[in-house]
């Protein structure tokens, strides 16, 4: 009985691309009393693994919180696995605004103490006494009420790239930090103002609204289904989107565009930009905002120190990062002294939107068929030549992509190749092929043939 992943992320990505089937990225949550979270976890893993469903899910005695990627053809079958449980019958599945077949590359289902790390002792208040849910139209109407205070219950790296107009955007790293800060700041108005709250999919507000009602806030409201459902309703009903910018998401995409407003800046050069990346140095992996020009100049790194490290042989890089704990850095965006253009603001400052004529779109792989045909063996720096070991055939005129963690996703057409030391027009399985490249590649980068 398989209860864990057997494929690496790279192997899974290759299988997905070879399959050529569209996938749906979605999320859902439910609070419920689960007697045996471990058994619940194992049952879900077996059911979802059989459907080739991927994603990140947390289960606890208090419920489930999931972000998933599901083959479009198996969407109904996936929903059926949820409907087997009474507390998930009719559950809303928040389908992503923008789709990417590679949003998740592993199936992870973990048992946790809580489905969201809120830092609260639930025994001290009634978690079912929640705020009033509002749909998009109602939310817009309450936003226009001068007696309303709207609060973003997401973290600083989320609100920096997108938020509702006029929202309070706490400068915090975690959800648990925001609760006491907001309570103390708004304590004087808790009986007279409408407290309107929102988050990505609604799960954080479920607990936060009960927490604030427990602390004496009289008029507590929350956006039903969060930003994801709000965007769907805005499009379906032709409403004016009061959310501006990009919605940060916790998968491969790191964001989905809601409006053409860019309200953030590149942390390295300061130009308008809202593209999140993780530092290409695996021992760092810092999350930060980087424009295309800086990405090319810095090879996806956050600092010169990290840039130096990724030039080292892979074995040396592994040795340097052995024992390094990077988990706490991944989402501490903008918390590095090497980033010169971080936004500095007080906890309750309002961020003003900046309109730009050209919007930097989310970097993601194109939806296309690609076949793995080889891997990089060596790069000759002075000659600007890459050497590949071929596993399948390519020929002059083929469109190819060279993909790697620091190389990125480089596209070109094969013009001239050398095969086993001789100029040729075709390279076959087992051949050692070399070609001139205008960019640096690294050992084990993958060579794909693009199928039109």
CSV table of C-alpha atoms in Angstrom, one decimal:
chain,number,residue,atom,x,y,z
A,1,UNK,CA,0.0,0.0,0.0
A,2,UNK,CA,1.7,3.2,-1.2
A,3,UNK,CA,1.3,6.1,1.2
A,4,UNK,CA,4.1,8.4,-0.1
A,5,UNK,CA,5.5,9.8,-3.3
A,6,UNK,CA,7.8,7.6,-5.4
A,7,UNK,CA,8.7,10.2,-8.1
A,8,UNK,CA,10.8,13.3,-7.9
A,9,UNK,CA,9.4,16.7,-8.9
A,10,UNK,CA,11.4,16.5,-12.1
A,11,UNK,CA,10.2,13.1,-13.0
A,12,UNK,CA,6.6,14.1,-12.3
A,13,UNK,CA,6.9,17.3,-14.5
A,14,UNK,CA,8.2,15.2,-17.4
A,15,UNK,CA,5.3,12.8,-17.1
A,16,UNK,CA,2.8,15.7,-17.0
A,17,UNK,CA,4.2,17.3,-20.0
A,18,UNK,CA,4.3,14.0,-22.0
A,19,UNK,CA,0.7,13.3,-21.1
A,20,UNK,CA,-0.4,16.7,-22.6
A,21,UNK,CA,-3.6,16.7,-20.4
A,22,UNK,CA,-4.9,19.9,-18.9
A,23,UNK,CA,-5.0,20.1,-15.1
A,24,UNK,CA,-7.0,22.3,-12.8
A,25,UNK,CA,-5.5,24.0,-9.8
A,26,UNK,CA,-8.0,24.4,-6.9
A,27,UNK,CA,-8.2,24.8,-3.2
A,28,UNK,CA,-10.7,24.1,-0.4
A,29,UNK,CA,-11.1,23.8,3.3
A,30,UNK,CA,-13.5,22.6,5.9
A,31,UNK,CA,-13.7,22.8,9.7
A,32,UNK,CA,-15.0,19.6,11.2
A,33,UNK,CA,-14.3,17.2,14.1
A,34,UNK,CA,-12.1,14.4,12.8
A,35,UNK,CA,-11.5,11.6,15.3
A,36,UNK,CA,-8.6,9.9,13.6
A,37,UNK,CA,-6.6,12.4,11.4
A,38,UNK,CA,-3.9,9.8,10.5
A,39,UNK,CA,-6.4,7.4,9.1
A,40,UNK,CA,-8.2,10.2,7.4
A,41,UNK,CA,-4.9,11.3,5.9
A,42,UNK,CA,-4.0,7.8,4.6
A,43,UNK,CA,-7.5,7.3,3.1
A,44,UNK,CA,-7.2,10.6,1.2
A,45,UNK,CA,-3.7,9.8,-0.1
A,46,UNK,CA,-4.7,6.5,-1.5
A,47,UNK,CA,-7.8,7.9,-3.2
A,48,UNK,CA,-6.1,10.9,-4.6
A,49,UNK,CA,-2.9,9.1,-5.7
A,50,UNK,CA,-5.1,6.8,-7.8
A,51,UNK,CA,-6.4,9.9,-9.6
A,52,UNK,CA,-3.0,11.4,-10.2
A,53,UNK,CA,-4.0,14.3,-8.0
A,54,UNK,CA,-1.2,16.4,-6.7
A,55,UNK,CA,-0.9,19.1,-4.1
A,56,UNK,CA,-0.4,20.1,-0.5
A,57,UNK,CA,-2.9,19.2,2.2
A,58,UNK,CA,-3.0,19.6,6.0
A,59,UNK,CA,-5.5,17.6,8.1
A,60,UNK,CA,-6.0,17.9,11.8
A,61,UNK,CA,-8.7,17.1,14.5
A,62,UNK,CA,-10.3,20.5,13.4
A,63,UNK,CA,-10.6,19.8,9.7
A,64,UNK,CA,-8.8,19.9,6.3
A,65,UNK,CA,-7.0,22.6,4.3
A,66,UNK,CA,-6.0,21.7,0.7
A,67,UNK,CA,-4.4,23.2,-2.4
A,68,UNK,CA,-4.5,20.7,-5.3
A,69,UNK,CA,-3.8,20.1,-9.0
A,70,UNK,CA,-6.2,17.6,-10.6
A,71,UNK,CA,-6.4,16.3,-14.1
A,72,UNK,CA,-9.4,18.0,-15.7
A,73,UNK,CA,-10.8,14.7,-16.9
A,74,UNK,CA,-10.9,13.4,-13.3
A,75,UNK,CA,-12.4,16.5,-11.6
A,76,UNK,CA,-15.7,14.8,-11.0
A,77,UNK,CA,-14.0,11.7,-9.6
A,78,UNK,CA,-11.9,13.9,-7.3
A,79,UNK,CA,-15.0,15.6,-6.0
A,80,UNK,CA,-16.6,12.2,-5.4
A,81,UNK,CA,-13.7,11.4,-3.0
A,82,UNK,CA,-14.7,14.4,-0.9
A,83,UNK,CA,-18.4,13.7,-1.1
A,84,UNK,CA,-17.8,10.4,0.8
A,85,UNK,CA,-17.5,12.5,3.9
A,86,UNK,CA,-20.6,14.2,5.3
A,87,UNK,CA,-18.8,17.4,6.3
A,88,UNK,CA,-17.5,17.9,2.7
A,89,UNK,CA,-20.8,17.2,0.9
A,90,UNK,CA,-21.4,20.2,-1.4
A,91,UNK,CA,-18.0,21.8,-0.5
A,92,UNK,CA,-17.0,24.8,-2.5
A,93,UNK,CA,-13.8,24.2,-4.6
A,94,UNK,CA,-12.1,27.4,-5.4
A,95,UNK,CA,-10.7,27.0,-8.9
A,96,UNK,CA,-7.6,29.1,-9.6
A,97,UNK,CA,-8.0,32.3,-11.7
A,98,UNK,CA,-5.0,31.3,-13.8
A,99,UNK,CA,-4.1,27.7,-14.6
A,100,UNK,CA,-0.7,26.0,-14.8
A,101,UNK,CA,-0.4,22.3,-15.3
A,102,UNK,CA,2.8,22.3,-13.2
A,103,UNK,CA,1.4,24.2,-10.2
A,104,UNK,CA,2.1,21.1,-7.9
A,105,UNK,CA,4.5,18.3,-8.6
A,106,UNK,CA,4.0,16.1,-5.5
A,107,UNK,CA,1.1,14.8,-3.5
A,108,UNK,CA,1.7,15.8,0.2
A,109,UNK,CA,-0.9,15.1,2.9
A,110,UNK,CA,0.3,15.9,6.4
A,111,UNK,CA,-1.3,15.6,9.8
A,112,UNK,CA,-0.9,18.8,11.8
A,113,UNK,CA,-2.1,20.1,15.1
A,114,UNK,CA,-4.1,22.7,13.2
A,115,UNK,CA,-5.0,23.3,9.6
A,116,UNK,CA,-3.8,26.9,9.9
A,117,UNK,CA,-1.1,28.0,12.3
A,118,UNK,CA,-3.1,30.6,14.2
A,119,UNK,CA,-1.5,30.4,17.6
A,120,UNK,CA,-4.9,30.5,19.3
A,121,UNK,CA,-6.2,28.4,22.2
A,122,UNK,CA,-9.6,27.4,20.8
A,123,UNK,CA,-10.9,26.3,24.2
A,124,UNK,CA,-11.1,30.0,25.3
A,125,UNK,CA,-13.7,31.0,22.8
A,126,UNK,CA,-16.5,29.7,20.5
A,127,UNK,CA,-14.9,29.1,17.1
A,128,UNK,CA,-18.4,28.6,15.5
A,129,UNK,CA,-19.5,32.1,16.4
A,130,UNK,CA,-18.1,33.5,13.1
A,131,UNK,CA,-18.6,36.7,11.2
A,132,UNK,CA,-21.2,37.3,8.6
A,133,UNK,CA,-20.2,36.1,5.1
A,134,UNK,CA,-20.5,38.5,2.2
A,135,UNK,CA,-20.5,37.8,-1.5
A,136,UNK,CA,-18.6,40.0,-3.9
A,137,UNK,CA,-21.4,42.6,-4.6
A,138,UNK,CA,-22.2,42.9,-0.8
A,139,UNK,CA,-18.5,43.2,-0.1
A,140,UNK,CA,-18.1,46.1,-2.6
A,141,UNK,CA,-21.1,47.9,-1.1
A,142,UNK,CA,-19.7,47.6,2.5
A,143,UNK,CA,-16.3,48.8,1.2
A,144,UNK,CA,-17.9,52.0,0.1
A,145,UNK,CA,-19.4,52.6,3.6
A,146,UNK,CA,-17.3,55.2,5.4
A,147,UNK,CA,-18.1,53.4,8.7
A,148,UNK,CA,-16.1,50.3,7.5
A,149,UNK,CA,-12.6,49.3,8.3
A,150,UNK,CA,-11.2,46.6,5.9
A,151,UNK,CA,-8.3,44.4,7.0
A,152,UNK,CA,-6.1,42.1,5.0
A,153,UNK,CA,-5.4,38.9,7.1
A,154,UNK,CA,-2.6,37.7,4.8
A,155,UNK,CA,1.1,38.1,5.3
A,156,UNK,CA,3.2,41.1,4.0
A,157,UNK,CA,4.6,39.3,1.0
A,158,UNK,CA,1.0,38.5,-0.1
A,159,UNK,CA,-0.5,42.0,0.3
A,160,UNK,CA,2.5,43.8,-1.2
A,161,UNK,CA,1.6,42.6,-4.7
A,162,UNK,CA,-2.2,42.9,-4.4
A,163,UNK,CA,-4.9,44.0,-2.0
A,164,UNK,CA,-8.3,45.7,-1.7
A,165,UNK,CA,-8.3,49.5,-2.1
A,166,UNK,CA,-8.0,51.1,1.3
A,167,UNK,CA,-7.2,47.9,3.2
A,168,UNK,CA,-5.1,47.8,6.3
A,169,UNK,CA,-2.2,45.5,5.3
A,170,UNK,CA,-0.2,44.4,8.4
A,171,UNK,CA,3.5,44.0,7.9
A,172,UNK,CA,3.8,40.5,9.4
A,173,UNK,CA,5.4,37.3,8.4
A,174,UNK,CA,2.7,35.0,9.8
A,175,UNK,CA,-1.1,34.9,10.4
A,176,UNK,CA,-0.6,34.5,14.1
A,177,UNK,CA,1.3,37.7,14.3
A,178,UNK,CA,-1.5,39.7,12.7
A,179,UNK,CA,-4.3,38.8,15.1
A,180,UNK,CA,-3.0,40.6,18.3
A,181,UNK,CA,-1.6,43.6,16.3
A,182,UNK,CA,-4.9,44.3,14.6
A,183,UNK,CA,-6.9,43.8,17.7
A,184,UNK,CA,-4.7,46.3,19.7
A,185,UNK,CA,-4.8,48.8,16.8
A,186,UNK,CA,-8.6,48.7,16.3
A,187,UNK,CA,-9.6,48.2,19.9
A,188,UNK,CA,-11.0,51.8,20.3
A,189,UNK,CA,-13.4,51.3,17.4
A,190,UNK,CA,-14.6,47.8,18.0
A,191,UNK,CA,-18.2,48.8,18.9
A,192,UNK,CA,-18.8,51.5,16.3
A,193,UNK,CA,-17.1,50.4,13.0
A,194,UNK,CA,-17.8,47.6,10.6
A,195,UNK,CA,-14.8,45.2,10.7
A,196,UNK,CA,-14.5,43.8,7.2
A,197,UNK,CA,-11.9,41.1,6.7
A,198,UNK,CA,-10.5,39.0,3.8
A,199,UNK,CA,-7.8,36.4,2.9
A,200,UNK,CA,-6.9,34.2,-0.1
A,201,UNK,CA,-9.6,31.5,0.1
A,202,UNK,CA,-11.5,32.3,3.3
A,203,UNK,CA,-9.9,29.9,5.8
A,204,UNK,CA,-8.0,32.4,7.9
A,205,UNK,CA,-11.0,34.7,8.3
A,206,UNK,CA,-13.1,31.8,9.6
A,207,UNK,CA,-11.1,31.6,12.7
A,208,UNK,CA,-10.2,35.3,12.9
A,209,UNK,CA,-13.8,36.5,12.8
A,210,UNK,CA,-14.7,34.3,15.8
A,211,UNK,CA,-11.6,35.6,17.6
A,212,UNK,CA,-12.5,39.2,17.1
A,213,UNK,CA,-16.1,38.7,18.1
A,214,UNK,CA,-14.9,37.0,21.2
A,215,UNK,CA,-12.8,40.2,21.9
A,216,UNK,CA,-15.9,42.5,21.7
A,217,UNK,CA,-16.0,43.5,18.1
A,218,UNK,CA,-19.7,44.0,17.3
A,219,UNK,CA,-20.0,44.2,13.5
A,220,UNK,CA,-17.7,41.5,12.0
A,221,UNK,CA,-17.9,40.5,8.3
A,222,UNK,CA,-15.8,38.4,6.1
A,223,UNK,CA,-15.4,37.8,2.3
A,224,UNK,CA,-17.0,34.5,1.5
A,225,UNK,CA,-14.5,32.3,-0.4
A,226,UNK,CA,-11.8,34.9,-0.2
A,227,UNK,CA,-10.1,36.6,-3.1
A,228,UNK,CA,-10.4,33.6,-5.3
A,229,UNK,CA,-14.2,33.4,-5.1
A,230,UNK,CA,-14.5,37.2,-5.2
A,231,UNK,CA,-12.6,37.3,-8.5
A,232,UNK,CA,-14.9,34.6,-10.0
A,233,UNK,CA,-18.0,36.5,-8.9
A,234,UNK,CA,-16.7,39.8,-10.2
A,235,UNK,CA,-16.1,38.3,-13.7
A,236,UNK,CA,-19.4,36.4,-13.7
A,237,UNK,CA,-21.5,39.3,-12.6
A,238,UNK,CA,-19.6,42.1,-14.4
A,239,UNK,CA,-18.7,43.9,-11.2
A,240,UNK,CA,-15.9,46.4,-10.6
A,241,UNK,CA,-12.9,44.7,-9.0
A,242,UNK,CA,-11.9,46.5,-5.8
A,243,UNK,CA,-9.0,44.2,-5.5
A,244,UNK,CA,-6.0,45.5,-7.3
A,245,UNK,CA,-2.8,43.8,-8.5
A,246,UNK,CA,-1.9,40.1,-8.1
A,247,UNK,CA,-3.2,37.4,-5.8
A,248,UNK,CA,-0.3,35.6,-4.2
A,249,UNK,CA,-0.7,31.8,-4.2
A,250,UNK,CA,1.4,29.1,-2.5
A,251,UNK,CA,2.2,26.9,-5.4
A,252,UNK,CA,4.6,26.9,-8.4
A,253,UNK,CA,2.9,30.0,-9.9
A,254,UNK,CA,3.5,32.2,-6.8
A,255,UNK,CA,0.7,34.5,-8.0
A,256,UNK,CA,-2.2,35.0,-10.4
A,257,UNK,CA,-3.1,38.3,-11.9
A,258,UNK,CA,-6.4,40.0,-11.0
A,259,UNK,CA,-6.0,43.5,-12.4
A,260,UNK,CA,-3.3,45.3,-14.4
A,261,UNK,CA,-2.2,47.4,-11.4
A,262,UNK,CA,1.4,46.8,-10.3
A,263,UNK,CA,1.6,48.0,-6.7
A,264,UNK,CA,5.1,46.5,-5.9
A,265,UNK,CA,8.6,47.0,-7.1
A,266,UNK,CA,11.6,44.9,-7.9
A,267,UNK,CA,13.6,44.5,-4.7
A,268,UNK,CA,16.9,44.8,-6.6
A,269,UNK,CA,16.5,47.8,-8.9
A,270,UNK,CA,13.2,49.4,-7.8
A,271,UNK,CA,11.3,49.4,-11.0
A,272,UNK,CA,7.5,48.5,-10.9
A,273,UNK,CA,7.3,44.7,-10.7
A,274,UNK,CA,5.3,42.1,-8.9
A,275,UNK,CA,6.9,38.8,-9.9
A,276,UNK,CA,7.9,36.6,-7.0
A,277,UNK,CA,10.8,34.2,-7.3
A,278,UNK,CA,12.8,32.0,-4.9
A,279,UNK,CA,16.6,32.6,-4.9
A,280,UNK,CA,18.3,30.1,-7.3
A,281,UNK,CA,20.8,29.3,-4.6
A,282,UNK,CA,19.2,26.2,-3.0
A,283,UNK,CA,20.9,27.0,0.3
A,284,UNK,CA,19.2,30.4,0.4
A,285,UNK,CA,15.8,30.0,-1.4
A,286,UNK,CA,14.7,33.5,-0.2
A,287,UNK,CA,11.4,34.6,-1.6
A,288,UNK,CA,11.6,38.1,-3.2
A,289,UNK,CA,10.4,40.2,-6.1
A,290,UNK,CA,12.6,40.3,-9.1
A,291,UNK,CA,12.1,41.8,-12.6
A,292,UNK,CA,13.2,40.1,-15.8
A,293,UNK,CA,16.2,42.3,-16.3
A,294,UNK,CA,17.5,41.6,-12.8
A,295,UNK,CA,16.7,37.9,-13.2
A,296,UNK,CA,18.9,37.8,-16.2
A,297,UNK,CA,21.7,39.8,-14.6
A,298,UNK,CA,21.6,37.9,-11.3
A,299,UNK,CA,20.7,34.4,-12.8
A,300,UNK,CA,17.7,34.3,-10.4
A,301,UNK,CA,19.8,35.0,-7.3
A,302,UNK,CA,19.0,37.5,-4.5
A,303,UNK,CA,22.7,38.6,-3.9
A,304,UNK,CA,26.2,38.5,-5.3
A,305,UNK,CA,27.1,35.9,-2.7
A,306,UNK,CA,24.4,33.6,-3.9
A,307,UNK,CA,25.4,34.2,-7.5
A,308,UNK,CA,28.9,33.1,-6.7
A,309,UNK,CA,27.7,29.9,-5.1
A,310,UNK,CA,25.6,28.8,-8.0
A,311,UNK,CA,28.6,29.0,-10.3
A,312,UNK,CA,30.3,26.2,-8.2
A,313,UNK,CA,30.1,22.5,-9.1
A,314,UNK,CA,26.8,20.9,-8.0
A,315,UNK,CA,28.7,18.6,-5.5
A,316,UNK,CA,30.3,21.7,-3.9
A,317,UNK,CA,26.9,23.4,-3.6
A,318,UNK,CA,25.4,20.4,-1.9
A,319,UNK,CA,28.3,20.3,0.5
A,320,UNK,CA,27.8,24.0,1.4
A,321,UNK,CA,24.1,23.7,2.0
A,322,UNK,CA,24.3,20.5,4.0
A,323,UNK,CA,22.6,21.0,7.3
A,324,UNK,CA,21.4,24.5,6.4
A,325,UNK,CA,17.8,25.1,7.5
A,326,UNK,CA,16.2,27.2,4.8
A,327,UNK,CA,12.5,26.7,5.6
A,328,UNK,CA,12.1,29.9,7.6
A,329,UNK,CA,13.7,32.0,4.8
A,330,UNK,CA,11.4,30.8,2.0
A,331,UNK,CA,8.6,33.2,2.8
A,332,UNK,CA,10.5,36.0,4.5
A,333,UNK,CA,10.4,38.1,1.4
A,334,UNK,CA,12.2,41.4,1.6
A,335,UNK,CA,13.8,40.5,4.9
A,336,UNK,CA,17.4,40.5,3.5
A,337,UNK,CA,19.9,43.3,3.7
A,338,UNK,CA,21.0,42.5,0.2
A,339,UNK,CA,17.7,43.7,-1.2
A,340,UNK,CA,18.0,47.4,-1.6
A,341,UNK,CA,14.5,48.3,-2.7
A,342,UNK,CA,12.3,46.8,0.0
A,343,UNK,CA,9.1,48.5,0.8
A,344,UNK,CA,9.4,50.2,4.3
A,345,UNK,CA,6.0,51.0,5.8
A,346,UNK,CA,4.3,51.0,9.2
A,347,UNK,CA,2.0,48.2,10.1
A,348,UNK,CA,-1.1,50.2,9.2
A,349,UNK,CA,0.1,52.4,6.3
A,350,UNK,CA,-2.0,52.2,3.2
A,351,UNK,CA,-0.1,51.3,0.0
A,352,UNK,CA,-0.9,53.4,-3.1
A,353,UNK,CA,-1.3,51.6,-6.4
A,354,UNK,CA,0.9,52.5,-9.3
A,355,UNK,CA,-0.4,52.1,-12.9
A,356,UNK,CA,2.1,51.0,-15.5
A,357,UNK,CA,1.6,50.6,-19.2
A,358,UNK,CA,3.3,47.2,-19.5
A,359,UNK,CA,2.5,44.6,-16.8
A,360,UNK,CA,5.1,42.0,-15.9
A,361,UNK,CA,3.2,38.8,-16.3
A,362,UNK,CA,3.7,35.7,-14.1
A,363,UNK,CA,6.6,33.7,-15.3
A,364,UNK,CA,5.4,30.2,-16.0
A,365,UNK,CA,6.0,27.4,-18.5
A,366,UNK,CA,4.1,27.5,-21.7
A,367,UNK,CA,1.3,25.0,-22.2
A,368,UNK,CA,2.9,22.8,-24.8
A,369,UNK,CA,4.2,19.3,-25.6
A,370,UNK,CA,7.9,18.8,-24.8
A,371,UNK,CA,9.9,15.6,-25.0
A,372,UNK,CA,13.0,15.1,-23.0
A,373,UNK,CA,15.9,14.3,-25.4
A,374,UNK,CA,19.1,14.8,-23.4
A,375,UNK,CA,20.9,16.3,-20.5
A,376,UNK,CA,23.8,18.8,-20.2
A,377,UNK,CA,27.2,17.2,-19.4
A,378,UNK,CA,29.4,20.2,-19.6
A,379,UNK,CA,29.5,23.9,-20.5
A,380,UNK,CA,32.7,25.3,-22.0
A,381,UNK,CA,32.7,28.9,-20.8
A,382,UNK,CA,35.4,30.4,-23.1
A,383,UNK,CA,33.9,28.8,-26.2
A,384,UNK,CA,30.3,29.3,-25.2
A,385,UNK,CA,29.5,25.7,-26.1
A,386,UNK,CA,27.2,23.2,-24.3
A,387,UNK,CA,27.8,19.5,-24.4
A,388,UNK,CA,24.8,17.1,-24.2
A,389,UNK,CA,24.3,13.4,-23.7
A,390,UNK,CA,21.4,12.4,-26.0
A,391,UNK,CA,18.6,10.1,-25.0
A,392,UNK,CA,16.4,10.7,-28.0
A,393,UNK,CA,16.9,12.2,-31.5
A,394,UNK,CA,17.0,15.8,-32.5
A,395,UNK,CA,18.0,17.5,-35.8
A,396,UNK,CA,18.9,20.9,-37.2
A,397,UNK,CA,15.7,23.0,-37.5
A,398,UNK,CA,14.1,21.6,-34.3
A,399,UNK,CA,12.8,23.9,-31.7
A,400,UNK,CA,14.3,23.1,-28.3
A,401,UNK,CA,14.1,24.2,-24.6
A,402,UNK,CA,17.0,23.9,-22.1
A,403,UNK,CA,15.6,23.9,-18.6
A,404,UNK,CA,17.3,24.0,-15.2
A,405,UNK,CA,16.9,25.4,-11.7
A,406,UNK,CA,19.4,28.3,-12.4
A,407,UNK,CA,19.3,28.3,-16.2
A,408,UNK,CA,15.5,28.9,-16.2
A,409,UNK,CA,13.6,28.0,-19.4
A,410,UNK,CA,15.7,29.0,-22.5
A,411,UNK,CA,14.2,28.6,-26.0
A,412,UNK,CA,16.0,28.4,-29.3
A,413,UNK,CA,16.1,26.7,-32.8
A,414,UNK,CA,18.9,24.2,-33.6
A,415,UNK,CA,21.1,25.8,-36.3
A,416,UNK,CA,24.4,23.9,-36.1
A,417,UNK,CA,25.5,20.9,-34.1
A,418,UNK,CA,28.5,18.7,-33.6
A,419,UNK,CA,27.9,15.0,-33.0
A,420,UNK,CA,30.7,12.9,-31.5
A,421,UNK,CA,33.2,15.5,-32.7
A,422,UNK,CA,31.9,15.8,-36.3
A,423,UNK,CA,29.5,18.4,-37.8
A,424,UNK,CA,26.1,16.7,-38.4
A,425,UNK,CA,22.4,17.4,-38.9
A,426,UNK,CA,21.1,14.7,-36.6
A,427,UNK,CA,21.9,13.6,-33.1
A,428,UNK,CA,20.6,10.2,-31.9
A,429,UNK,CA,20.3,8.3,-28.6
A,430,UNK,CA,23.7,7.7,-27.1
A,431,UNK,CA,25.4,10.5,-29.1
A,432,UNK,CA,27.5,13.2,-27.5
A,433,UNK,CA,26.2,16.4,-29.0
A,434,UNK,CA,27.7,20.0,-28.7
A,435,UNK,CA,26.3,23.3,-29.8
A,436,UNK,CA,27.1,27.0,-29.4
A,437,UNK,CA,24.9,28.8,-26.8
A,438,UNK,CA,24.4,32.5,-26.0
A,439,UNK,CA,23.7,31.6,-22.4
A,440,UNK,CA,25.3,29.5,-19.7
A,441,UNK,CA,24.0,26.0,-18.9
A,442,UNK,CA,24.8,23.7,-16.1
A,443,UNK,CA,25.4,20.0,-15.6
A,444,UNK,CA,22.1,18.0,-15.6
A,445,UNK,CA,20.1,20.8,-17.1
A,446,UNK,CA,17.4,19.1,-19.3
A,447,UNK,CA,17.2,19.4,-23.1
A,448,UNK,CA,13.6,19.2,-24.5
A,449,UNK,CA,12.4,19.0,-28.0
A,450,UNK,CA,9.3,21.2,-28.5
A,451,UNK,CA,6.4,19.5,-30.3
A,452,UNK,CA,4.2,22.0,-32.2
